[in-house]
XYZ file of C-alpha atoms in Angstrom:
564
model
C -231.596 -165.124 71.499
C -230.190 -164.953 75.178
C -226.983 -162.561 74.978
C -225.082 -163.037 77.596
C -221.352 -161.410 77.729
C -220.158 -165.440 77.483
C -222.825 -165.540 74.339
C -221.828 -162.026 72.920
C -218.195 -163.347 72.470
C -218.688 -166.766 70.956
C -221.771 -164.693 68.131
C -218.377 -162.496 67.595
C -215.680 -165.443 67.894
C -218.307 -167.176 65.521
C -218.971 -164.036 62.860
C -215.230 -163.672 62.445
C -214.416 -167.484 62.104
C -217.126 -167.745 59.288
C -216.039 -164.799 57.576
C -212.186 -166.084 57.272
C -214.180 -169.603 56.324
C -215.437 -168.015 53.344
C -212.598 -165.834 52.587
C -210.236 -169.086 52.373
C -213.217 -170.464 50.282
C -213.035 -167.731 47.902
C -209.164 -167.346 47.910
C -208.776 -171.701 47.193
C -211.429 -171.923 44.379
C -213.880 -174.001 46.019
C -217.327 -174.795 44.180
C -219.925 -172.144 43.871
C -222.359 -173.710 46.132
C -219.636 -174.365 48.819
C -219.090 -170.246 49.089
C -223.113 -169.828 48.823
C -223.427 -172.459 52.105
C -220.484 -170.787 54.311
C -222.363 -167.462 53.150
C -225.514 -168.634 54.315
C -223.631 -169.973 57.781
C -223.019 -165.883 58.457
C -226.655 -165.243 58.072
C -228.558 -167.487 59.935
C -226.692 -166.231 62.902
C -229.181 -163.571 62.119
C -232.182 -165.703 61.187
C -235.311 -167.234 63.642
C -234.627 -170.670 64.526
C -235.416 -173.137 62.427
C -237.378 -175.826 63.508
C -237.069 -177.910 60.118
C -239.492 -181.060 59.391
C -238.268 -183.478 56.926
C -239.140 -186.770 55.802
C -240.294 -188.782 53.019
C -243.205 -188.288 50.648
C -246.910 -189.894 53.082
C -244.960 -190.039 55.793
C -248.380 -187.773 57.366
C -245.631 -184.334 57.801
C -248.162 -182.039 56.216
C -251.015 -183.543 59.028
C -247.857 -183.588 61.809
C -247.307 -179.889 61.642
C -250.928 -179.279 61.469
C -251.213 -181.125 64.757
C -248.242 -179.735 66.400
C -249.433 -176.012 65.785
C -253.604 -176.980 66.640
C -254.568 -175.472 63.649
C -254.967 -176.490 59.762
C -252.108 -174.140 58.426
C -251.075 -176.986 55.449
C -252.939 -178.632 52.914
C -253.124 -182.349 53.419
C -253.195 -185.690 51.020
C -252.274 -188.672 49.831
C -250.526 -187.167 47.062
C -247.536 -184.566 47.320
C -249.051 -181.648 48.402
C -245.952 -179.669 49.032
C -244.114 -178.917 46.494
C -241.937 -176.031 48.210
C -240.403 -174.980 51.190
C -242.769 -173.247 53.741
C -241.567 -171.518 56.400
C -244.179 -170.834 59.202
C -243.823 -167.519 61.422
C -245.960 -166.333 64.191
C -248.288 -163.179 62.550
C -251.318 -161.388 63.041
C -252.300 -161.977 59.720
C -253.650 -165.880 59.085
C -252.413 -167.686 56.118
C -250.697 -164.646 54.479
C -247.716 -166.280 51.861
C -244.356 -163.605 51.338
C -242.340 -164.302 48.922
C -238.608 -164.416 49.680
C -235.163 -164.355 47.541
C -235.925 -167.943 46.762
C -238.575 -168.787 44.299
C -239.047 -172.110 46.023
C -239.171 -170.862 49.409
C -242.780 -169.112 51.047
C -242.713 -167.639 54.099
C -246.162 -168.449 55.846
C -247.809 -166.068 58.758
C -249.862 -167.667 61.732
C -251.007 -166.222 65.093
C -249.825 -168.784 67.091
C -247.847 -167.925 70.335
C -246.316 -171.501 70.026
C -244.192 -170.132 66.944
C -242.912 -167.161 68.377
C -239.041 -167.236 68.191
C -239.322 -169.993 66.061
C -239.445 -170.641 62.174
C -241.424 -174.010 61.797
C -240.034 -175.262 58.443
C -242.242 -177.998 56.420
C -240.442 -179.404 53.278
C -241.643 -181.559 50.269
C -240.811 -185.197 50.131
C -237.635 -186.550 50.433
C -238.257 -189.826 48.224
C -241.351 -188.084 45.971
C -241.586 -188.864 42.316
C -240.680 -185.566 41.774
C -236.678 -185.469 42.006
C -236.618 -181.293 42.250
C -238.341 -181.386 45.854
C -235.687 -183.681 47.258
C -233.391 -181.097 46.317
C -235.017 -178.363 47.660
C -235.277 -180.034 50.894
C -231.439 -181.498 50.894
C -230.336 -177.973 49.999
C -232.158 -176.251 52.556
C -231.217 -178.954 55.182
C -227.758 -176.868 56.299
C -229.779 -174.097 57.343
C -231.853 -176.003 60.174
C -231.392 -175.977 63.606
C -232.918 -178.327 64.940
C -234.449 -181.243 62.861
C -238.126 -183.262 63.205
C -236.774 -186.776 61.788
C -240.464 -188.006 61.189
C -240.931 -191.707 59.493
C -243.783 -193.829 59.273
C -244.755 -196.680 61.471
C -245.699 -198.816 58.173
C -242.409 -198.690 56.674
C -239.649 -196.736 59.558
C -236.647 -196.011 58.551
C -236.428 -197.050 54.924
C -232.993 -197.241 53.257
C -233.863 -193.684 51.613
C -234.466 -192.199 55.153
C -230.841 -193.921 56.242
C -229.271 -192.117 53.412
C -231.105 -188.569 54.277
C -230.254 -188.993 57.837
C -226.692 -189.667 56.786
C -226.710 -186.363 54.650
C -228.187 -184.791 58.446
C -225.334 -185.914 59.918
C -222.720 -184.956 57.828
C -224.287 -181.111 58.393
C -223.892 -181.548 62.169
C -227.632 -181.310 62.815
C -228.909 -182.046 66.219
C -232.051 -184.828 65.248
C -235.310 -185.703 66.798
C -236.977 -188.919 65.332
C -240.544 -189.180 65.452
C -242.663 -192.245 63.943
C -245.823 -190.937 62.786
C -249.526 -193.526 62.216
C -248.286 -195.055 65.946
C -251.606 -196.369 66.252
C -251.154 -198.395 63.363
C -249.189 -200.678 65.869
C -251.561 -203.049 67.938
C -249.552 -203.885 71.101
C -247.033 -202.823 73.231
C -244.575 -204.941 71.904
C -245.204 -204.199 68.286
C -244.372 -200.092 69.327
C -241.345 -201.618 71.207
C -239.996 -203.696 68.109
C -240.142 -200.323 66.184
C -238.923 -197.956 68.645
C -235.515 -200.126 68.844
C -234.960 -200.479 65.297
C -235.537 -197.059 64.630
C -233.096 -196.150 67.445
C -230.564 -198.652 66.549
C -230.596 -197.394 62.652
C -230.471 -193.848 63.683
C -227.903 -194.563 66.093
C -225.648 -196.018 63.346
C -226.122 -193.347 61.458
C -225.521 -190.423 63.903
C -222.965 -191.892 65.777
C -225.480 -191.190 69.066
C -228.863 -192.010 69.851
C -231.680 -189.508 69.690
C -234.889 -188.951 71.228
C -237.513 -191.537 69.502
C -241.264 -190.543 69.827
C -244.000 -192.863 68.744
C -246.673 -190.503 67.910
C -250.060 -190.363 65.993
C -250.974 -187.148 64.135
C -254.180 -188.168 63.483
C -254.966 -188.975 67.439
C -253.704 -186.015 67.961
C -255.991 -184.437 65.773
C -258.840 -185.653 67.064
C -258.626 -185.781 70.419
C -255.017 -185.969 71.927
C -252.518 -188.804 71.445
C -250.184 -189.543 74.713
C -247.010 -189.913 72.186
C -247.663 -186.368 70.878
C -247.905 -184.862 74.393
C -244.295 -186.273 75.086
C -243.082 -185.294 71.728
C -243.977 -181.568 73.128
C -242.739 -181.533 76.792
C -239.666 -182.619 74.709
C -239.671 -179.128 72.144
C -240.462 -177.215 75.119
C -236.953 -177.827 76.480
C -235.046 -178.011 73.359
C -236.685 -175.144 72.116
C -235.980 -172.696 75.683
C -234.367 -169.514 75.173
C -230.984 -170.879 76.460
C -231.175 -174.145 74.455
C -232.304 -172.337 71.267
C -229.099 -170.165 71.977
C -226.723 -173.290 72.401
C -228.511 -174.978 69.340
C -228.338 -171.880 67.210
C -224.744 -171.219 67.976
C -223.926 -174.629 66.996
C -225.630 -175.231 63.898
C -223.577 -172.478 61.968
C -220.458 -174.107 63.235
C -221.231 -177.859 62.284
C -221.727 -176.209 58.492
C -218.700 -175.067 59.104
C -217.122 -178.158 59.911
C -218.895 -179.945 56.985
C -217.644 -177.379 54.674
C -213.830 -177.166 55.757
C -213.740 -180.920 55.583
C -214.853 -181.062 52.413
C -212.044 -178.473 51.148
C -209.463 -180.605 53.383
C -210.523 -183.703 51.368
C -210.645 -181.255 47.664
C -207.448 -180.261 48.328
C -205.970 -183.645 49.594
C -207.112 -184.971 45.975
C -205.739 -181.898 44.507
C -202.596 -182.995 45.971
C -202.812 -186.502 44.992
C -203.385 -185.242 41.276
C -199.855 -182.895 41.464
C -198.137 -185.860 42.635
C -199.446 -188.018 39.994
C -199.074 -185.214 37.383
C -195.124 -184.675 38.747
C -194.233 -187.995 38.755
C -195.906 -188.345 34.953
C -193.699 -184.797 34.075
C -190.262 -186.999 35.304
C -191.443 -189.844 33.452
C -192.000 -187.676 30.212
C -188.534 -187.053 30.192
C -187.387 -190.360 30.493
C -189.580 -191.141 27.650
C -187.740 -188.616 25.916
C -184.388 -189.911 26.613
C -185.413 -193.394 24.960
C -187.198 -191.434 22.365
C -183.626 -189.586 21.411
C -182.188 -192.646 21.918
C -184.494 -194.971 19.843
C -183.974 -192.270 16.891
C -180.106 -192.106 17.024
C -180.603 -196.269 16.846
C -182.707 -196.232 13.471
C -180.714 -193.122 12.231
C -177.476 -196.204 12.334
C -179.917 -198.189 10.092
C -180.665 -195.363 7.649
C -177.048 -194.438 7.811
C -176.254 -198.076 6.552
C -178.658 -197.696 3.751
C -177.053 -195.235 2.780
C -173.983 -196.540 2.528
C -174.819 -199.654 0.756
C -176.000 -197.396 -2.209
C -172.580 -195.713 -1.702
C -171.255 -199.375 -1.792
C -172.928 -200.347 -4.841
C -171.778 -197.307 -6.757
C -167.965 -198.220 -5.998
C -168.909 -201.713 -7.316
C -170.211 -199.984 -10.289
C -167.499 -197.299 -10.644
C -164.545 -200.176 -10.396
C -165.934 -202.407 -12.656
C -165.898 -199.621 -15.381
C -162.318 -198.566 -14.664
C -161.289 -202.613 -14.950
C -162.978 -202.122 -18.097
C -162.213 -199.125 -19.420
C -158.038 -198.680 -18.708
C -157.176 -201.472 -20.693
C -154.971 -201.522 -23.900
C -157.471 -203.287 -26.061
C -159.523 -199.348 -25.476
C -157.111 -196.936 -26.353
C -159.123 -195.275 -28.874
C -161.637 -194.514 -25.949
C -159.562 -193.375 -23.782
C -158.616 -190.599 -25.783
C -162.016 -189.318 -26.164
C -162.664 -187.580 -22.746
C -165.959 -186.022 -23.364
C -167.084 -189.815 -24.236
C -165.156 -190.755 -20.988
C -166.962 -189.059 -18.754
C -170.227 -189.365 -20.089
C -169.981 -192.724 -20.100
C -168.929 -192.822 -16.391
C -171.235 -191.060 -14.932
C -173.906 -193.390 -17.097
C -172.515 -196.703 -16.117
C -170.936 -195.986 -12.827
C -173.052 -192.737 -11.414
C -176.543 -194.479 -13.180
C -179.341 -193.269 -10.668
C -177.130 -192.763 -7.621
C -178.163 -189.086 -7.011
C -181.890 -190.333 -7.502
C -181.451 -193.285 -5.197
C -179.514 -191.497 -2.432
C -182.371 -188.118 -2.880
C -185.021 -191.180 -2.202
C -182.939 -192.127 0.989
C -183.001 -189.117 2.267
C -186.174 -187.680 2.022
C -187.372 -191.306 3.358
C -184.860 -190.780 6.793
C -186.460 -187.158 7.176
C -190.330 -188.222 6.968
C -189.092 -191.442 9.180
C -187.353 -188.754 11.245
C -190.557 -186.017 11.797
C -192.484 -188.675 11.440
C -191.621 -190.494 14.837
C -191.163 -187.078 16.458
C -194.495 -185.961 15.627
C -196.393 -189.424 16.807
C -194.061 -188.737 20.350
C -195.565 -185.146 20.471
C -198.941 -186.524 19.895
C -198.821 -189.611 22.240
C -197.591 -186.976 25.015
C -200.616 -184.451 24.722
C -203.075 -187.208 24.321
C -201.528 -188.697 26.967
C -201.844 -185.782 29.727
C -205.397 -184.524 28.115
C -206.475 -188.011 29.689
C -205.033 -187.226 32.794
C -208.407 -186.649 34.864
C -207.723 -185.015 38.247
C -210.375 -186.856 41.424
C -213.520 -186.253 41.606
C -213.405 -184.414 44.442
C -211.981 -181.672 42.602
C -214.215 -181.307 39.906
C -215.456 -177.738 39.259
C -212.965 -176.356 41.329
C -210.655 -173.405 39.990
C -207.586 -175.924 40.504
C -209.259 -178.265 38.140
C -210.197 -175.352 35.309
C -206.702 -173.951 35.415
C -205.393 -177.575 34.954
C -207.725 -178.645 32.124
C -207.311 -175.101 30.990
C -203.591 -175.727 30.330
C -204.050 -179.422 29.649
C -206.012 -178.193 26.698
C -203.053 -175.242 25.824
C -200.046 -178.268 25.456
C -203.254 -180.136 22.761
C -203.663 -176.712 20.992
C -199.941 -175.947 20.262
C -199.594 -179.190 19.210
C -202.613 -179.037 17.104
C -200.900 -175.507 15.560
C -197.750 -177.469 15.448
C -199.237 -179.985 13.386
C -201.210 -177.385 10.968
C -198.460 -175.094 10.365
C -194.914 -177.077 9.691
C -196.273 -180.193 8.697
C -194.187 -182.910 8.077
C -193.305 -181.832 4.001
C -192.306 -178.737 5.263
C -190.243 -179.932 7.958
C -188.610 -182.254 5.364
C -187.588 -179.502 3.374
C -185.902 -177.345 5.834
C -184.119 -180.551 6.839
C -183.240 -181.127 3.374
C -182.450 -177.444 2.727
C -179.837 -177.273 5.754
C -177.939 -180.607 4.306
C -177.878 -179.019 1.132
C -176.443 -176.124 2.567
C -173.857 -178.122 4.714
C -173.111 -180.689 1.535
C -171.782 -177.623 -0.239
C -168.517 -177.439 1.392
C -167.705 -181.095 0.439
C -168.745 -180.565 -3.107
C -167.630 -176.923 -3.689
C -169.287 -174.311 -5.628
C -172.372 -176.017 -5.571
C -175.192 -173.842 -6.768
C -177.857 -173.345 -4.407
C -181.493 -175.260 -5.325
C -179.822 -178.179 -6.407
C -180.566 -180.325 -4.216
C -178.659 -183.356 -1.861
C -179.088 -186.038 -4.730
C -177.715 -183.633 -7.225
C -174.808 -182.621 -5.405
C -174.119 -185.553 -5.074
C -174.051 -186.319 -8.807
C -171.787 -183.030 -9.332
C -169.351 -184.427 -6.472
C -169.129 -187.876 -8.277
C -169.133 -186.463 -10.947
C -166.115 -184.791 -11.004
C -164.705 -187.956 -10.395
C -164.809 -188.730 -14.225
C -162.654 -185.606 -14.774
C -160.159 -186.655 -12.610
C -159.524 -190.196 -13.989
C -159.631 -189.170 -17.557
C -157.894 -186.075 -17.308
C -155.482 -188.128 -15.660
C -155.667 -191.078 -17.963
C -154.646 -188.732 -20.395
C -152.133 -186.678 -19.535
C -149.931 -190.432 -18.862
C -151.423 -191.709 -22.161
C -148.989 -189.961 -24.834
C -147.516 -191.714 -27.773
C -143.878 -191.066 -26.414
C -144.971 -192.426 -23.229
C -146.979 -195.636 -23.687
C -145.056 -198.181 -21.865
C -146.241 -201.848 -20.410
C -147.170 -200.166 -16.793
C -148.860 -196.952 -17.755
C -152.043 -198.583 -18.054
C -151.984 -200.567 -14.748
C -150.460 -197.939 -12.824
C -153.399 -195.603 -14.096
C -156.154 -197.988 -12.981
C -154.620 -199.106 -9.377
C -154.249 -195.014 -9.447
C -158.110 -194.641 -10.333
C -159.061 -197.106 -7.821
C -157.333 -195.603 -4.988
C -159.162 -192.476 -6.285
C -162.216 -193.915 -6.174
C -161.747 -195.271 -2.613
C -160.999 -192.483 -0.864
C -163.763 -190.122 -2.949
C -166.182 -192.765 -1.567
C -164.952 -192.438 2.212
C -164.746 -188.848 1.971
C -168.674 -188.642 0.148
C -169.791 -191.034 3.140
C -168.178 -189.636 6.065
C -169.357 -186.072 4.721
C -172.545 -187.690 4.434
C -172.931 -189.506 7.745
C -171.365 -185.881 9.187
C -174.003 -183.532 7.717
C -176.740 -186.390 8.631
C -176.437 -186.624 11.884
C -175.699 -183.214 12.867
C -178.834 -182.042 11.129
C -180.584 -184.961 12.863
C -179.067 -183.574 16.672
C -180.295 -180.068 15.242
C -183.642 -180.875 14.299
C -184.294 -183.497 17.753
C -183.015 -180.104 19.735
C -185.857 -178.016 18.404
C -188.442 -181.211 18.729
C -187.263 -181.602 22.556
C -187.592 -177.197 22.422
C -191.170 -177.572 21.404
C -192.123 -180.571 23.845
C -190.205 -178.093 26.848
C -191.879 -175.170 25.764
C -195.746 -176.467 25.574
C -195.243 -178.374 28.895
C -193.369 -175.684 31.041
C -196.526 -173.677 31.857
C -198.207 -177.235 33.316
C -195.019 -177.488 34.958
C -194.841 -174.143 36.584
C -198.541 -174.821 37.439
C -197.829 -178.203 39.554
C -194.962 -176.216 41.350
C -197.172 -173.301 42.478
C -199.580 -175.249 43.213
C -197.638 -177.486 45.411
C -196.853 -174.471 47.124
C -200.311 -172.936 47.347
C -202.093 -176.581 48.859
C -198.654 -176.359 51.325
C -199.950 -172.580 52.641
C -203.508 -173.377 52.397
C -202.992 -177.024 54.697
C -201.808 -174.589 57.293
C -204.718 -172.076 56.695
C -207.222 -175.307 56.921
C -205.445 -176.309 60.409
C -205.519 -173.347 62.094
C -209.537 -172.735 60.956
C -209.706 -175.893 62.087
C -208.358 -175.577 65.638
C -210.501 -172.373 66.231
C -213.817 -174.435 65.316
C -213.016 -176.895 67.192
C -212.533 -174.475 70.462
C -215.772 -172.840 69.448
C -217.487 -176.471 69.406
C -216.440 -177.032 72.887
C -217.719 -173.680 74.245
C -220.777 -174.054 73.232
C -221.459 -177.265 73.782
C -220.114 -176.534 77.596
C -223.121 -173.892 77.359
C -225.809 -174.589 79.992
């Protein structure tokens, strides 16, 4: 390579920008292969140039480089005879094959003075049968310097070669096209015709048009072809010590280019995703709002269920004081034990039952809906499938990675308090709340039965008091009406008091339990949360990091292309 001092500083000014390249690389999470190409930008700073020759599969590249060297170095056929990369070096030792660091890669010696300071790359097929030698050639296609286009005069510029050529460009390669089997084509006009369209398709593709040579290998071969004589005053120029320098300098720093603006377009997903994934956080919590809401609506409907059987027992309980304190049953009246037993079989009947049943059915309603909202939220989010663009990118495994955290605590959620046991530690803090309405309620009881005890006791108080105004010197015309508008009133306000204690312990326990559902629901998202916010944060910083890489390739683009 010429050094000049102007060279020597834009090698350094290049070394350094490559090195932070790969350092923000490694620092946002990019893909593997990403790091591996900005690596392998640094090092061919340090490698021969590479003259690369691509093309498809019988487009004559083996027979081309055979011609363009004078010598039969490659194997040639109709079939695909390379099936790795070969890169030929000038050596005093014909034919010798090194290995390198790459299985798929030979290195090839030849005494030929026309190679010296140049690697003459030949690659296998790019549309052969075999799909694993259009990858070796795509893959090793950001390390060329200077590219040998070649197509075929039969068929130029297929809609393959377009899309390889496009693949060219994105790299930044500088392209020469050549149109091997030239004297296929019988006139002037016919090598005209072809010239244009390949020019006009390349142009379109490379946003510039290249050099176009019409060449025939096999001319060449065998005698000289006039094509392939242009075709090398051309690679004497581009391939002088100060163009090799320019070219050389240049290639690095459109893989740079290629690479940042693939990061720039990762991380402009990646910030697409956050501000999908924030705006689904904010509209999580609305959800939750109308869930807490919807609940507190069917917990009125339970409530009112609940009161009807309440209803229905003071029904009950009326009809058997109309039909107990009357005068025609004053021989039952004065047995309280029969009383009360009687009461609590006509008036209680199954009420503790029925209102157990109505409870445990508003506490499995109650998880029930909470744990079909937890489950709708995770499933929800575990669909939520960043862009493409981010795929295999550390921002994408940290998201899925706590994507998948929010599905495994709810999947512990659901196997450790399931909905029974839920129900019971609902049903075991009403119990505990019911006991200051019903008094000395003994623990283990249960809601239905306290119930019973508290109704119960109802039966004491009308026949105790029945029968302390029921004495022989006391029996007048009022004492039994008095006694049952008196037991009625009773019964009222027992009833009020049982429901409002009721409705009370219900919906407190109700607030409590939705408190520790919304808890739960807080608590798995808040790491996804904290996530979206950092990472907001970290795509701000690393916008800033891409812009100023940015501007310094761009400055080093424009000094060496302002190279002589």
């Amino acid at each position: 390579m010429l050094v000049s001092h102007r060279v020597q500083d834009l090698l350094s000014r290049e070394r350094v920008l490559l090195a932070d390249l790969q350092a923000f690389l490694e620092t946002q999470g990019a893909p593997p292969e990403v790091v591996e190409h900005a690596r392998q930008a640094v090092r061919s700073l340090d490698e021969a140039f590479l003259l690369v020759v691509v093309g498809e599969f019988n487009a004559g590249k083996s027979s081309f480089v055979n011609a363009l060297l004078g010598a039969s170095v490659l194997p040639e056929g109709v079939t695909p005879t390379t099936d790795r990369i070969y890169v030929l070096v000038h050596g005093d030792r014909p034919g010798e094959i090194e290995p390198t660091r790459d299985p798929f890669v030979s290195r090839l010696t030849y005494p030929l003075p026309s190679l010296e300071g140049v690697a003459l790359v030949d690659t296998p097929g790019t549309n052969a049968i075999i799909r694993q030698h259009q990858a070796l050639t795509e893959g090793f296609l950001p390390r060329a310097d200077l590219l040998l286009f070649l197509t075929s005069a039969d068929r130029p510029f297929t809609e393959s070669e377009r899309q390889f050529l496009s693949l060219a460009a994105r790299w930044g390669r500088s392209v020469i096209m050549v149109v091997n089997k030239a004297d296929l084509l019988e006139t002037p006009e016919q090598r005209e015709q072809v010239r244009e369209f390949v020019e006009k398709g390349a142009r379109g593709v490379l946003g510039l048009t290249p050099p176009v040579f019409l060449i025939s290998a096999r001319g060449e071969q065998r005698g000289g072809d006039a094509g392939f004589a242009a075709l090398r005053d051309a690679l004497r120029t581009r391939l002088s010590e100060a163009e090799r320098t320019r070219l050389k300098l240049s290639s690095p720093l459109g893989t740079a280019a290629e690479i940042l603006g693939g990061e720039e377009t990762r991380a402009e997903a990646a910030r697409q995703t956050l501000t999908e994934d924030l705006k689904i956080l904010r509209d999580l919590e609305a959800q939750r709002a109308r869930h807490r809401e919807t609940m507190l609506g069917e917990l009125d409907g339970q409530l009112n269920r609940l009161g009807r059987l309440l209803s229905e027992f003071e029904v009950r309980a009326d009809r058997f004081i109309d039909s107990t304190l009357r005068f025609g049953n004053l021989r039952g009246l004065l047995n309280s034990r029969d009383l009360e037993e009687k009461f609590r079989r006509e008036a209680v009947a199954d009420l503790p039952e029925a209102i157990d049943r109505q409870f445990g059915s508003m506490i499995d309603r109650f998880v029930e809906a909470n744990l079909h909202f937890w489950e709708d939220v995770q499933a929800f989010l575990i669909r939520r499938q960043p862009q493409g663009e981010v795929a295999r990118t550390r921002f994408s495994y940290d998201r899925e990675a706590l994507l998948a955290g929010i599905a495994g605590s709810a999947r512990q959620h659901l196997e450790t308090t399931t909905e029974h046991e839920l129900a019971r530690q609902l049903s075991r803090d009403a119990e505990d709340a019911l006991k200051g309405a019903v008094g000395g309620l003994a623990g283990g009881l249960g809601i239905g039965a306290g119930i019973g005890v508290l109704v119960g006791a109802s039966a004491v108080d009308f026949t105790g008091g029945i029968l302390a105004g029921l004495t022989l010197g006391s029996l007048g015309l009022f004492v039994l009406p008095n006694k049952r508008l008196q037991a009625h009133r009773q019964l009222r306000q027992k009833v009020a008091d049982l429901r409002e204690a009721l409705e009370r312990i219900v919906r407190r326990e109700y607030e409590r339990e939705q408190e520790r559902a919304d808890a739960r629901l807080r608590d798995a998202i808040s790491p996804y949360t904290r996530f979206t916010e950092q990472e907001q944060a970290r795509l701000e910083a690393a916008q800033k990091r891409a812009a100023e890489l940015r501007a310094r390739l761009d400055q080093l683009q424009a000094e060496v292309k302002a190279l002589p």
